[in-house]
């Protein structure tokens, strides 16, 4: 039996025990083991399908923008409605003001209607006769003032009349509470309610201030001259 020779091993020490090629070099007739060939450990990954996620995101953004713009214009179209409502309010206010004015004028008409007819004087010259009497008292012409009195005012027998001008002056100035009259102003002429009598009102300026004074003008007989038949301080 033949013995194996130690000088010829069955497998070289430098050759790997697996695989078809040896060493670190490229295989015969082929590219290097780390190139771009198929199956290479460091090569580029095979091309795959494109990821649709970026396109979806872009589409959603576009939709949001379009929706926002549409909403803006929709809201902008609604703005004229409150403006129109506000502009109509001044017209309503004007109508209310006109109504108030008409209501205010109504009492004025009622007041004119309620005015008593007795305010109108009975005689057209009552103011002239009364003013002449007062002027005589201011000027110190007491006898002329006495002559302007009615018959009862010139008859002292019943205690109401005066015998002379001085007694008339004494009573007159006692009535007004003053001794001197510097001026007088006619205020009004009205009817006393009697068909034969008017009331003429004066403001007399005296040393004690302004004194209200009224004179009664009487027509003793129809067609007769008007006379003074009474006076009082106010």
JSON list of C-alpha atoms in Angstrom, two decimals:
[
{"chain": "A", "resi": 1, "resn": "UNK", "atom": "CA", "xyz": [0.00, 0.00, 0.00]},
{"chain": "A", "resi": 2, "resn": "UNK", "atom": "CA", "xyz": [1.38, 3.24, -1.02]},
{"chain": "A", "resi": 3, "resn": "UNK", "atom": "CA", "xyz": [1.77, 5.98, 1.66]},
{"chain": "A", "resi": 4, "resn": "UNK", "atom": "CA", "xyz": [0.86, 9.56, 0.86]},
{"chain": "A", "resi": 5, "resn": "UNK", "atom": "CA", "xyz": [3.69, 11.88, 0.26]},
{"chain": "A", "resi": 6, "resn": "UNK", "atom": "CA", "xyz": [4.11, 14.70, 2.75]},
{"chain": "A", "resi": 7, "resn": "UNK", "atom": "CA", "xyz": [5.58, 16.91, 0.03]},
{"chain": "A", "resi": 8, "resn": "UNK", "atom": "CA", "xyz": [2.28, 17.07, -2.01]},
{"chain": "A", "resi": 9, "resn": "UNK", "atom": "CA", "xyz": [-0.69, 18.03, 0.11]},
{"chain": "A", "resi": 10, "resn": "UNK", "atom": "CA", "xyz": [-4.14, 17.41, -1.30]},
{"chain": "A", "resi": 11, "resn": "UNK", "atom": "CA", "xyz": [-5.14, 21.09, -0.89]},
{"chain": "A", "resi": 12, "resn": "UNK", "atom": "CA", "xyz": [-3.04, 24.17, -1.03]},
{"chain": "A", "resi": 13, "resn": "UNK", "atom": "CA", "xyz": [-2.82, 26.14, 2.20]},
{"chain": "A", "resi": 14, "resn": "UNK", "atom": "CA", "xyz": [-3.46, 29.54, 0.56]},
{"chain": "A", "resi": 15, "resn": "UNK", "atom": "CA", "xyz": [-6.71, 28.48, -1.26]},
{"chain": "A", "resi": 16, "resn": "UNK", "atom": "CA", "xyz": [-9.94, 28.87, 0.64]},
{"chain": "A", "resi": 17, "resn": "UNK", "atom": "CA", "xyz": [-11.99, 25.87, 1.34]},
{"chain": "A", "resi": 18, "resn": "UNK", "atom": "CA", "xyz": [-15.28, 27.39, -0.06]},
{"chain": "A", "resi": 19, "resn": "UNK", "atom": "CA", "xyz": [-16.37, 29.27, -3.12]},
{"chain": "A", "resi": 20, "resn": "UNK", "atom": "CA", "xyz": [-15.30, 28.90, -6.70]},
{"chain": "A", "resi": 21, "resn": "UNK", "atom": "CA", "xyz": [-12.80, 31.73, -6.91]},
{"chain": "A", "resi": 22, "resn": "UNK", "atom": "CA", "xyz": [-9.82, 32.48, -4.84]},
{"chain": "A", "resi": 23, "resn": "UNK", "atom": "CA", "xyz": [-7.99, 35.46, -3.44]},
{"chain": "A", "resi": 24, "resn": "UNK", "atom": "CA", "xyz": [-9.05, 39.09, -3.23]},
{"chain": "A", "resi": 25, "resn": "UNK", "atom": "CA", "xyz": [-8.67, 39.89, -6.89]},
{"chain": "A", "resi": 26, "resn": "UNK", "atom": "CA", "xyz": [-11.39, 40.00, -9.51]},
{"chain": "A", "resi": 27, "resn": "UNK", "atom": "CA", "xyz": [-12.56, 36.82, -11.03]},
{"chain": "A", "resi": 28, "resn": "UNK", "atom": "CA", "xyz": [-11.16, 36.05, -14.40]},
{"chain": "A", "resi": 29, "resn": "UNK", "atom": "CA", "xyz": [-12.86, 38.03, -17.16]},
{"chain": "A", "resi": 30, "resn": "UNK", "atom": "CA", "xyz": [-15.20, 39.95, -14.76]},
{"chain": "A", "resi": 31, "resn": "UNK", "atom": "CA", "xyz": [-15.44, 43.24, -12.89]},
{"chain": "A", "resi": 32, "resn": "UNK", "atom": "CA", "xyz": [-14.21, 43.76, -9.35]},
{"chain": "A", "resi": 33, "resn": "UNK", "atom": "CA", "xyz": [-16.21, 42.22, -6.55]},
{"chain": "A", "resi": 34, "resn": "UNK", "atom": "CA", "xyz": [-17.24, 45.63, -5.10]},
{"chain": "A", "resi": 35, "resn": "UNK", "atom": "CA", "xyz": [-18.34, 47.42, -8.27]},
{"chain": "A", "resi": 36, "resn": "UNK", "atom": "CA", "xyz": [-21.80, 48.25, -9.62]},
{"chain": "A", "resi": 37, "resn": "UNK", "atom": "CA", "xyz": [-22.60, 44.78, -10.83]},
{"chain": "A", "resi": 38, "resn": "UNK", "atom": "CA", "xyz": [-25.52, 42.80, -9.63]},
{"chain": "A", "resi": 39, "resn": "UNK", "atom": "CA", "xyz": [-25.10, 41.15, -6.32]},
{"chain": "A", "resi": 40, "resn": "UNK", "atom": "CA", "xyz": [-22.27, 43.44, -5.28]},
{"chain": "A", "resi": 41, "resn": "UNK", "atom": "CA", "xyz": [-22.33, 44.18, -1.53]},
{"chain": "A", "resi": 42, "resn": "UNK", "atom": "CA", "xyz": [-21.91, 47.99, -1.87]},
{"chain": "A", "resi": 43, "resn": "UNK", "atom": "CA", "xyz": [-23.78, 48.72, -5.06]},
{"chain": "A", "resi": 44, "resn": "UNK", "atom": "CA", "xyz": [-26.78, 51.18, -5.57]},
{"chain": "A", "resi": 45, "resn": "UNK", "atom": "CA", "xyz": [-30.22, 49.79, -4.60]},
{"chain": "A", "resi": 46, "resn": "UNK", "atom": "CA", "xyz": [-32.36, 48.70, -7.44]},
{"chain": "A", "resi": 47, "resn": "UNK", "atom": "CA", "xyz": [-34.79, 51.36, -8.65]},
{"chain": "A", "resi": 48, "resn": "UNK", "atom": "CA", "xyz": [-38.20, 51.10, -6.99]},
{"chain": "A", "resi": 49, "resn": "UNK", "atom": "CA", "xyz": [-41.66, 52.75, -7.24]},
{"chain": "A", "resi": 50, "resn": "UNK", "atom": "CA", "xyz": [-41.93, 56.54, -6.51]},
{"chain": "A", "resi": 51, "resn": "UNK", "atom": "CA", "xyz": [-43.36, 57.49, -3.09]},
{"chain": "A", "resi": 52, "resn": "UNK", "atom": "CA", "xyz": [-46.79, 59.26, -3.61]},
{"chain": "A", "resi": 53, "resn": "UNK", "atom": "CA", "xyz": [-46.80, 60.92, -0.17]},
{"chain": "A", "resi": 54, "resn": "UNK", "atom": "CA", "xyz": [-45.22, 64.26, -1.28]},
{"chain": "A", "resi": 55, "resn": "UNK", "atom": "CA", "xyz": [-47.78, 64.61, -4.06]},
{"chain": "A", "resi": 56, "resn": "UNK", "atom": "CA", "xyz": [-50.63, 63.94, -1.64]},
{"chain": "A", "resi": 57, "resn": "UNK", "atom": "CA", "xyz": [-49.32, 66.60, 0.75]},
{"chain": "A", "resi": 58, "resn": "UNK", "atom": "CA", "xyz": [-48.94, 69.14, -2.06]},
{"chain": "A", "resi": 59, "resn": "UNK", "atom": "CA", "xyz": [-52.48, 68.39, -3.24]},
{"chain": "A", "resi": 60, "resn": "UNK", "atom": "CA", "xyz": [-53.89, 68.93, 0.24]},
{"chain": "A", "resi": 61, "resn": "UNK", "atom": "CA", "xyz": [-52.06, 72.25, 0.59]},
{"chain": "A", "resi": 62, "resn": "UNK", "atom": "CA", "xyz": [-53.45, 73.43, -2.74]},
{"chain": "A", "resi": 63, "resn": "UNK", "atom": "CA", "xyz": [-56.97, 72.42, -1.72]},
{"chain": "A", "resi": 64, "resn": "UNK", "atom": "CA", "xyz": [-56.63, 74.30, 1.57]},
{"chain": "A", "resi": 65, "resn": "UNK", "atom": "CA", "xyz": [-55.44, 77.44, -0.22]},
{"chain": "A", "resi": 66, "resn": "UNK", "atom": "CA", "xyz": [-58.25, 77.29, -2.76]},
{"chain": "A", "resi": 67, "resn": "UNK", "atom": "CA", "xyz": [-60.81, 76.66, -0.02]},
{"chain": "A", "resi": 68, "resn": "UNK", "atom": "CA", "xyz": [-59.50, 79.60, 2.05]},
{"chain": "A", "resi": 69, "resn": "UNK", "atom": "CA", "xyz": [-59.67, 81.97, -0.92]},
{"chain": "A", "resi": 70, "resn": "UNK", "atom": "CA", "xyz": [-63.21, 80.84, -1.71]},
{"chain": "A", "resi": 71, "resn": "UNK", "atom": "CA", "xyz": [-64.29, 81.34, 1.90]},
{"chain": "A", "resi": 72, "resn": "UNK", "atom": "CA", "xyz": [-62.77, 84.84, 1.94]},
{"chain": "A", "resi": 73, "resn": "UNK", "atom": "CA", "xyz": [-64.73, 85.93, -1.13]},
{"chain": "A", "resi": 74, "resn": "UNK", "atom": "CA", "xyz": [-67.89, 84.30, 0.20]},
{"chain": "A", "resi": 75, "resn": "UNK", "atom": "CA", "xyz": [-67.62, 86.27, 3.46]},
{"chain": "A", "resi": 76, "resn": "UNK", "atom": "CA", "xyz": [-66.68, 89.44, 1.60]},
{"chain": "A", "resi": 77, "resn": "UNK", "atom": "CA", "xyz": [-69.88, 89.20, -0.46]},
{"chain": "A", "resi": 78, "resn": "UNK", "atom": "CA", "xyz": [-71.95, 89.20, 2.76]},
{"chain": "A", "resi": 79, "resn": "UNK", "atom": "CA", "xyz": [-70.48, 92.51, 4.02]},
{"chain": "A", "resi": 80, "resn": "UNK", "atom": "CA", "xyz": [-72.93, 94.84, 2.17]},
{"chain": "A", "resi": 81, "resn": "UNK", "atom": "CA", "xyz": [-75.89, 93.44, 4.10]},
{"chain": "A", "resi": 82, "resn": "UNK", "atom": "CA", "xyz": [-75.11, 95.03, 7.52]},
{"chain": "A", "resi": 83, "resn": "UNK", "atom": "CA", "xyz": [-74.01, 98.25, 5.80]},
{"chain": "A", "resi": 84, "resn": "UNK", "atom": "CA", "xyz": [-77.40, 98.55, 4.12]},
{"chain": "A", "resi": 85, "resn": "UNK", "atom": "CA", "xyz": [-79.13, 97.92, 7.44]},
{"chain": "A", "resi": 86, "resn": "UNK", "atom": "CA", "xyz": [-77.10, 100.62, 9.18]},
{"chain": "A", "resi": 87, "resn": "UNK", "atom": "CA", "xyz": [-77.75, 103.18, 6.46]},
{"chain": "A", "resi": 88, "resn": "UNK", "atom": "CA", "xyz": [-81.49, 102.68, 6.77]},
{"chain": "A", "resi": 89, "resn": "UNK", "atom": "CA", "xyz": [-81.51, 103.55, 10.45]},
{"chain": "A", "resi": 90, "resn": "UNK", "atom": "CA", "xyz": [-81.11, 107.36, 9.97]},
{"chain": "A", "resi": 91, "resn": "UNK", "atom": "CA", "xyz": [-84.22, 107.32, 7.80]},
{"chain": "A", "resi": 92, "resn": "UNK", "atom": "CA", "xyz": [-86.17, 105.68, 10.64]},
{"chain": "A", "resi": 93, "resn": "UNK", "atom": "CA", "xyz": [-84.76, 108.22, 13.10]},
{"chain": "A", "resi": 94, "resn": "UNK", "atom": "CA", "xyz": [-85.93, 111.08, 10.90]},
{"chain": "A", "resi": 95, "resn": "UNK", "atom": "CA", "xyz": [-89.41, 109.60, 10.77]},
{"chain": "A", "resi": 96, "resn": "UNK", "atom": "CA", "xyz": [-89.46, 109.33, 14.56]},
{"chain": "A", "resi": 97, "resn": "UNK", "atom": "CA", "xyz": [-88.36, 112.95, 14.86]},
{"chain": "A", "resi": 98, "resn": "UNK", "atom": "CA", "xyz": [-91.15, 114.09, 12.54]},
{"chain": "A", "resi": 99, "resn": "UNK", "atom": "CA", "xyz": [-93.69, 112.17, 14.59]},
{"chain": "A", "resi": 100, "resn": "UNK", "atom": "CA", "xyz": [-92.45, 113.81, 17.79]},
{"chain": "A", "resi": 101, "resn": "UNK", "atom": "CA", "xyz": [-92.70, 117.24, 16.21]},
{"chain": "A", "resi": 102, "resn": "UNK", "atom": "CA", "xyz": [-96.31, 116.60, 15.22]},
{"chain": "A", "resi": 103, "resn": "UNK", "atom": "CA", "xyz": [-97.11, 115.44, 18.75]},
{"chain": "A", "resi": 104, "resn": "UNK", "atom": "CA", "xyz": [-95.52, 118.59, 20.16]},
{"chain": "A", "resi": 105, "resn": "UNK", "atom": "CA", "xyz": [-97.59, 120.83, 17.91]},
{"chain": "A", "resi": 106, "resn": "UNK", "atom": "CA", "xyz": [-100.86, 119.18, 18.97]},
{"chain": "A", "resi": 107, "resn": "UNK", "atom": "CA", "xyz": [-100.93, 120.66, 22.54]},
{"chain": "A", "resi": 108, "resn": "UNK", "atom": "CA", "xyz": [-100.34, 124.10, 21.04]},
{"chain": "A", "resi": 109, "resn": "UNK", "atom": "CA", "xyz": [-103.51, 123.77, 19.00]},
{"chain": "A", "resi": 110, "resn": "UNK", "atom": "CA", "xyz": [-105.38, 122.52, 22.06]},
{"chain": "A", "resi": 111, "resn": "UNK", "atom": "CA", "xyz": [-104.13, 125.49, 24.08]},
{"chain": "A", "resi": 112, "resn": "UNK", "atom": "CA", "xyz": [-105.46, 127.93, 21.50]},
{"chain": "A", "resi": 113, "resn": "UNK", "atom": "CA", "xyz": [-108.80, 126.14, 21.55]},
{"chain": "A", "resi": 114, "resn": "UNK", "atom": "CA", "xyz": [-109.01, 126.23, 25.34]},
{"chain": "A", "resi": 115, "resn": "UNK", "atom": "CA", "xyz": [-108.22, 129.96, 25.59]},
{"chain": "A", "resi": 116, "resn": "UNK", "atom": "CA", "xyz": [-111.21, 131.68, 27.23]},
{"chain": "A", "resi": 117, "resn": "UNK", "atom": "CA", "xyz": [-113.00, 134.23, 25.10]},
{"chain": "A", "resi": 118, "resn": "UNK", "atom": "CA", "xyz": [-113.17, 136.53, 28.16]},
{"chain": "A", "resi": 119, "resn": "UNK", "atom": "CA", "xyz": [-109.49, 137.48, 27.69]},
{"chain": "A", "resi": 120, "resn": "UNK", "atom": "CA", "xyz": [-110.46, 139.88, 24.92]},
{"chain": "A", "resi": 121, "resn": "UNK", "atom": "CA", "xyz": [-111.26, 143.38, 26.25]},
{"chain": "A", "resi": 122, "resn": "UNK", "atom": "CA", "xyz": [-114.80, 144.70, 25.99]},
{"chain": "A", "resi": 123, "resn": "UNK", "atom": "CA", "xyz": [-113.75, 148.18, 24.95]},
{"chain": "A", "resi": 124, "resn": "UNK", "atom": "CA", "xyz": [-111.19, 149.30, 22.42]},
{"chain": "A", "resi": 125, "resn": "UNK", "atom": "CA", "xyz": [-110.01, 152.32, 24.45]},
{"chain": "A", "resi": 126, "resn": "UNK", "atom": "CA", "xyz": [-109.77, 150.77, 27.91]},
{"chain": "A", "resi": 127, "resn": "UNK", "atom": "CA", "xyz": [-105.98, 150.94, 27.84]},
{"chain": "A", "resi": 128, "resn": "UNK", "atom": "CA", "xyz": [-105.99, 154.64, 26.93]},
{"chain": "A", "resi": 129, "resn": "UNK", "atom": "CA", "xyz": [-108.42, 155.61, 29.70]},
{"chain": "A", "resi": 130, "resn": "UNK", "atom": "CA", "xyz": [-106.50, 153.60, 32.31]},
{"chain": "A", "resi": 131, "resn": "UNK", "atom": "CA", "xyz": [-103.12, 154.98, 31.18]},
{"chain": "A", "resi": 132, "resn": "UNK", "atom": "CA", "xyz": [-104.40, 158.56, 31.41]},
{"chain": "A", "resi": 133, "resn": "UNK", "atom": "CA", "xyz": [-105.56, 157.94, 34.99]},
{"chain": "A", "resi": 134, "resn": "UNK", "atom": "CA", "xyz": [-102.20, 156.48, 36.06]},
{"chain": "A", "resi": 135, "resn": "UNK", "atom": "CA", "xyz": [-100.32, 159.28, 34.31]},
{"chain": "A", "resi": 136, "resn": "UNK", "atom": "CA", "xyz": [-102.36, 161.85, 36.23]},
{"chain": "A", "resi": 137, "resn": "UNK", "atom": "CA", "xyz": [-101.38, 160.17, 39.51]},
{"chain": "A", "resi": 138, "resn": "UNK", "atom": "CA", "xyz": [-97.71, 160.04, 38.51]},
{"chain": "A", "resi": 139, "resn": "UNK", "atom": "CA", "xyz": [-97.74, 163.70, 37.47]},
{"chain": "A", "resi": 140, "resn": "UNK", "atom": "CA", "xyz": [-99.54, 164.85, 40.64]},
{"chain": "A", "resi": 141, "resn": "UNK", "atom": "CA", "xyz": [-102.69, 165.97, 38.82]},
{"chain": "A", "resi": 142, "resn": "UNK", "atom": "CA", "xyz": [-104.99, 164.35, 41.36]},
{"chain": "A", "resi": 143, "resn": "UNK", "atom": "CA", "xyz": [-108.08, 166.40, 40.49]},
{"chain": "A", "resi": 144, "resn": "UNK", "atom": "CA", "xyz": [-107.88, 165.22, 36.87]},
{"chain": "A", "resi": 145, "resn": "UNK", "atom": "CA", "xyz": [-107.58, 161.67, 38.14]},
{"chain": "A", "resi": 146, "resn": "UNK", "atom": "CA", "xyz": [-110.64, 162.22, 40.35]},
{"chain": "A", "resi": 147, "resn": "UNK", "atom": "CA", "xyz": [-112.64, 163.43, 37.35]},
{"chain": "A", "resi": 148, "resn": "UNK", "atom": "CA", "xyz": [-111.84, 160.14, 35.54]},
{"chain": "A", "resi": 149, "resn": "UNK", "atom": "CA", "xyz": [-113.57, 158.09, 38.25]},
{"chain": "A", "resi": 150, "resn": "UNK", "atom": "CA", "xyz": [-117.04, 156.61, 37.91]},
{"chain": "A", "resi": 151, "resn": "UNK", "atom": "CA", "xyz": [-119.98, 158.10, 39.81]},
{"chain": "A", "resi": 152, "resn": "UNK", "atom": "CA", "xyz": [-119.48, 155.89, 42.86]},
{"chain": "A", "resi": 153, "resn": "UNK", "atom": "CA", "xyz": [-115.81, 156.86, 43.03]},
{"chain": "A", "resi": 154, "resn": "UNK", "atom": "CA", "xyz": [-116.71, 160.53, 43.21]},
{"chain": "A", "resi": 155, "resn": "UNK", "atom": "CA", "xyz": [-119.41, 160.09, 45.92]},
{"chain": "A", "resi": 156, "resn": "UNK", "atom": "CA", "xyz": [-117.93, 160.02, 49.44]},
{"chain": "A", "resi": 157, "resn": "UNK", "atom": "CA", "xyz": [-121.29, 159.49, 51.12]},
{"chain": "A", "resi": 158, "resn": "UNK", "atom": "CA", "xyz": [-121.10, 155.71, 51.14]},
{"chain": "A", "resi": 159, "resn": "UNK", "atom": "CA", "xyz": [-117.50, 155.65, 52.32]},
{"chain": "A", "resi": 160, "resn": "UNK", "atom": "CA", "xyz": [-116.11, 154.30, 49.05]},
{"chain": "A", "resi": 161, "resn": "UNK", "atom": "CA", "xyz": [-115.80, 157.55, 47.09]},
{"chain": "A", "resi": 162, "resn": "UNK", "atom": "CA", "xyz": [-113.48, 160.56, 47.45]},
{"chain": "A", "resi": 163, "resn": "UNK", "atom": "CA", "xyz": [-114.39, 164.15, 48.16]},
{"chain": "A", "resi": 164, "resn": "UNK", "atom": "CA", "xyz": [-111.32, 165.61, 46.43]},
{"chain": "A", "resi": 165, "resn": "UNK", "atom": "CA", "xyz": [-108.16, 164.78, 44.59]},
{"chain": "A", "resi": 166, "resn": "UNK", "atom": "CA", "xyz": [-105.95, 164.71, 47.68]},
{"chain": "A", "resi": 167, "resn": "UNK", "atom": "CA", "xyz": [-108.07, 162.08, 49.42]},
{"chain": "A", "resi": 168, "resn": "UNK", "atom": "CA", "xyz": [-107.83, 160.03, 46.23]},
{"chain": "A", "resi": 169, "resn": "UNK", "atom": "CA", "xyz": [-104.03, 160.41, 46.24]},
{"chain": "A", "resi": 170, "resn": "UNK", "atom": "CA", "xyz": [-103.80, 159.38, 49.89]},
{"chain": "A", "resi": 171, "resn": "UNK", "atom": "CA", "xyz": [-105.75, 156.21, 49.21]},
{"chain": "A", "resi": 172, "resn": "UNK", "atom": "CA", "xyz": [-103.92, 155.49, 45.96]},
{"chain": "A", "resi": 173, "resn": "UNK", "atom": "CA", "xyz": [-100.39, 155.67, 47.42]},
{"chain": "A", "resi": 174, "resn": "UNK", "atom": "CA", "xyz": [-101.45, 153.74, 50.50]},
{"chain": "A", "resi": 175, "resn": "UNK", "atom": "CA", "xyz": [-102.71, 150.99, 48.21]},
{"chain": "A", "resi": 176, "resn": "UNK", "atom": "CA", "xyz": [-99.39, 150.66, 46.32]},
{"chain": "A", "resi": 177, "resn": "UNK", "atom": "CA", "xyz": [-97.29, 151.00, 49.50]},
{"chain": "A", "resi": 178, "resn": "UNK", "atom": "CA", "xyz": [-95.13, 153.81, 48.13]},
{"chain": "A", "resi": 179, "resn": "UNK", "atom": "CA", "xyz": [-94.99, 157.61, 48.04]},
{"chain": "A", "resi": 180, "resn": "UNK", "atom": "CA", "xyz": [-93.37, 158.22, 44.66]},
{"chain": "A", "resi": 181, "resn": "UNK", "atom": "CA", "xyz": [-93.95, 156.80, 41.18]},
{"chain": "A", "resi": 182, "resn": "UNK", "atom": "CA", "xyz": [-91.14, 157.36, 38.68]},
{"chain": "A", "resi": 183, "resn": "UNK", "atom": "CA", "xyz": [-92.50, 155.38, 35.75]},
{"chain": "A", "resi": 184, "resn": "UNK", "atom": "CA", "xyz": [-95.23, 152.98, 34.72]},
{"chain": "A", "resi": 185, "resn": "UNK", "atom": "CA", "xyz": [-95.66, 150.29, 32.09]},
{"chain": "A", "resi": 186, "resn": "UNK", "atom": "CA", "xyz": [-98.91, 148.87, 30.74]},
{"chain": "A", "resi": 187, "resn": "UNK", "atom": "CA", "xyz": [-98.80, 145.06, 30.88]},
{"chain": "A", "resi": 188, "resn": "UNK", "atom": "CA", "xyz": [-102.17, 143.75, 29.68]},
{"chain": "A", "resi": 189, "resn": "UNK", "atom": "CA", "xyz": [-105.81, 144.54, 28.96]},
{"chain": "A", "resi": 190, "resn": "UNK", "atom": "CA", "xyz": [-108.39, 141.82, 29.59]},
{"chain": "A", "resi": 191, "resn": "UNK", "atom": "CA", "xyz": [-112.07, 141.42, 30.25]},
{"chain": "A", "resi": 192, "resn": "UNK", "atom": "CA", "xyz": [-113.08, 140.87, 33.84]},
{"chain": "A", "resi": 193, "resn": "UNK", "atom": "CA", "xyz": [-115.90, 138.56, 32.77]},
{"chain": "A", "resi": 194, "resn": "UNK", "atom": "CA", "xyz": [-118.49, 141.32, 32.99]},
{"chain": "A", "resi": 195, "resn": "UNK", "atom": "CA", "xyz": [-119.71, 142.84, 29.75]},
{"chain": "A", "resi": 196, "resn": "UNK", "atom": "CA", "xyz": [-119.31, 146.37, 31.13]},
{"chain": "A", "resi": 197, "resn": "UNK", "atom": "CA", "xyz": [-115.85, 146.15, 32.69]},
{"chain": "A", "resi": 198, "resn": "UNK", "atom": "CA", "xyz": [-112.19, 145.64, 31.60]},
{"chain": "A", "resi": 199, "resn": "UNK", "atom": "CA", "xyz": [-109.08, 145.15, 33.71]},
{"chain": "A", "resi": 200, "resn": "UNK", "atom": "CA", "xyz": [-105.88, 146.99, 32.72]},
{"chain": "A", "resi": 201, "resn": "UNK", "atom": "CA", "xyz": [-102.66, 145.87, 34.46]},
{"chain": "A", "resi": 202, "resn": "UNK", "atom": "CA", "xyz": [-99.55, 148.04, 35.03]},
{"chain": "A", "resi": 203, "resn": "UNK", "atom": "CA", "xyz": [-96.08, 147.70, 36.50]},
{"chain": "A", "resi": 204, "resn": "UNK", "atom": "CA", "xyz": [-95.31, 150.85, 38.49]},
{"chain": "A", "resi": 205, "resn": "UNK", "atom": "CA", "xyz": [-91.72, 151.80, 39.35]},
{"chain": "A", "resi": 206, "resn": "UNK", "atom": "CA", "xyz": [-91.57, 153.23, 42.88]},
{"chain": "A", "resi": 207, "resn": "UNK", "atom": "CA", "xyz": [-88.96, 153.92, 45.56]},
{"chain": "A", "resi": 208, "resn": "UNK", "atom": "CA", "xyz": [-89.71, 150.48, 47.02]},
{"chain": "A", "resi": 209, "resn": "UNK", "atom": "CA", "xyz": [-89.41, 148.66, 43.70]},
{"chain": "A", "resi": 210, "resn": "UNK", "atom": "CA", "xyz": [-91.79, 147.49, 41.00]},
{"chain": "A", "resi": 211, "resn": "UNK", "atom": "CA", "xyz": [-95.41, 147.23, 42.09]},
{"chain": "A", "resi": 212, "resn": "UNK", "atom": "CA", "xyz": [-98.12, 145.43, 40.13]},
{"chain": "A", "resi": 213, "resn": "UNK", "atom": "CA", "xyz": [-101.29, 147.48, 39.85]},
{"chain": "A", "resi": 214, "resn": "UNK", "atom": "CA", "xyz": [-104.62, 146.97, 38.09]},
{"chain": "A", "resi": 215, "resn": "UNK", "atom": "CA", "xyz": [-107.28, 149.48, 37.11]},
{"chain": "A", "resi": 216, "resn": "UNK", "atom": "CA", "xyz": [-110.91, 148.61, 36.33]},
{"chain": "A", "resi": 217, "resn": "UNK", "atom": "CA", "xyz": [-112.46, 150.43, 33.39]},
{"chain": "A", "resi": 218, "resn": "UNK", "atom": "CA", "xyz": [-116.25, 150.67, 33.34]},
{"chain": "A", "resi": 219, "resn": "UNK", "atom": "CA", "xyz": [-118.91, 151.79, 30.89]},
{"chain": "A", "resi": 220, "resn": "UNK", "atom": "CA", "xyz": [-121.65, 153.00, 33.22]},
{"chain": "A", "resi": 221, "resn": "UNK", "atom": "CA", "xyz": [-124.16, 153.49, 30.44]},
{"chain": "A", "resi": 222, "resn": "UNK", "atom": "CA", "xyz": [-124.21, 152.25, 26.89]},
{"chain": "A", "resi": 223, "resn": "UNK", "atom": "CA", "xyz": [-122.43, 154.77, 24.74]},
{"chain": "A", "resi": 224, "resn": "UNK", "atom": "CA", "xyz": [-121.17, 156.77, 27.71]},
{"chain": "A", "resi": 225, "resn": "UNK", "atom": "CA", "xyz": [-117.54, 157.67, 28.28]},
{"chain": "A", "resi": 226, "resn": "UNK", "atom": "CA", "xyz": [-115.39, 155.03, 29.92]},
{"chain": "A", "resi": 227, "resn": "UNK", "atom": "CA", "xyz": [-114.53, 155.67, 33.58]},
{"chain": "A", "resi": 228, "resn": "UNK", "atom": "CA", "xyz": [-112.26, 154.28, 36.28]},
{"chain": "A", "resi": 229, "resn": "UNK", "atom": "CA", "xyz": [-114.29, 152.32, 38.82]},
{"chain": "A", "resi": 230, "resn": "UNK", "atom": "CA", "xyz": [-111.80, 150.58, 41.07]},
{"chain": "A", "resi": 231, "resn": "UNK", "atom": "CA", "xyz": [-108.08, 149.79, 41.44]},
{"chain": "A", "resi": 232, "resn": "UNK", "atom": "CA", "xyz": [-105.97, 147.32, 43.42]},
{"chain": "A", "resi": 233, "resn": "UNK", "atom": "CA", "xyz": [-102.31, 146.48, 43.94]},
{"chain": "A", "resi": 234, "resn": "UNK", "atom": "CA", "xyz": [-101.16, 143.00, 42.95]}
]
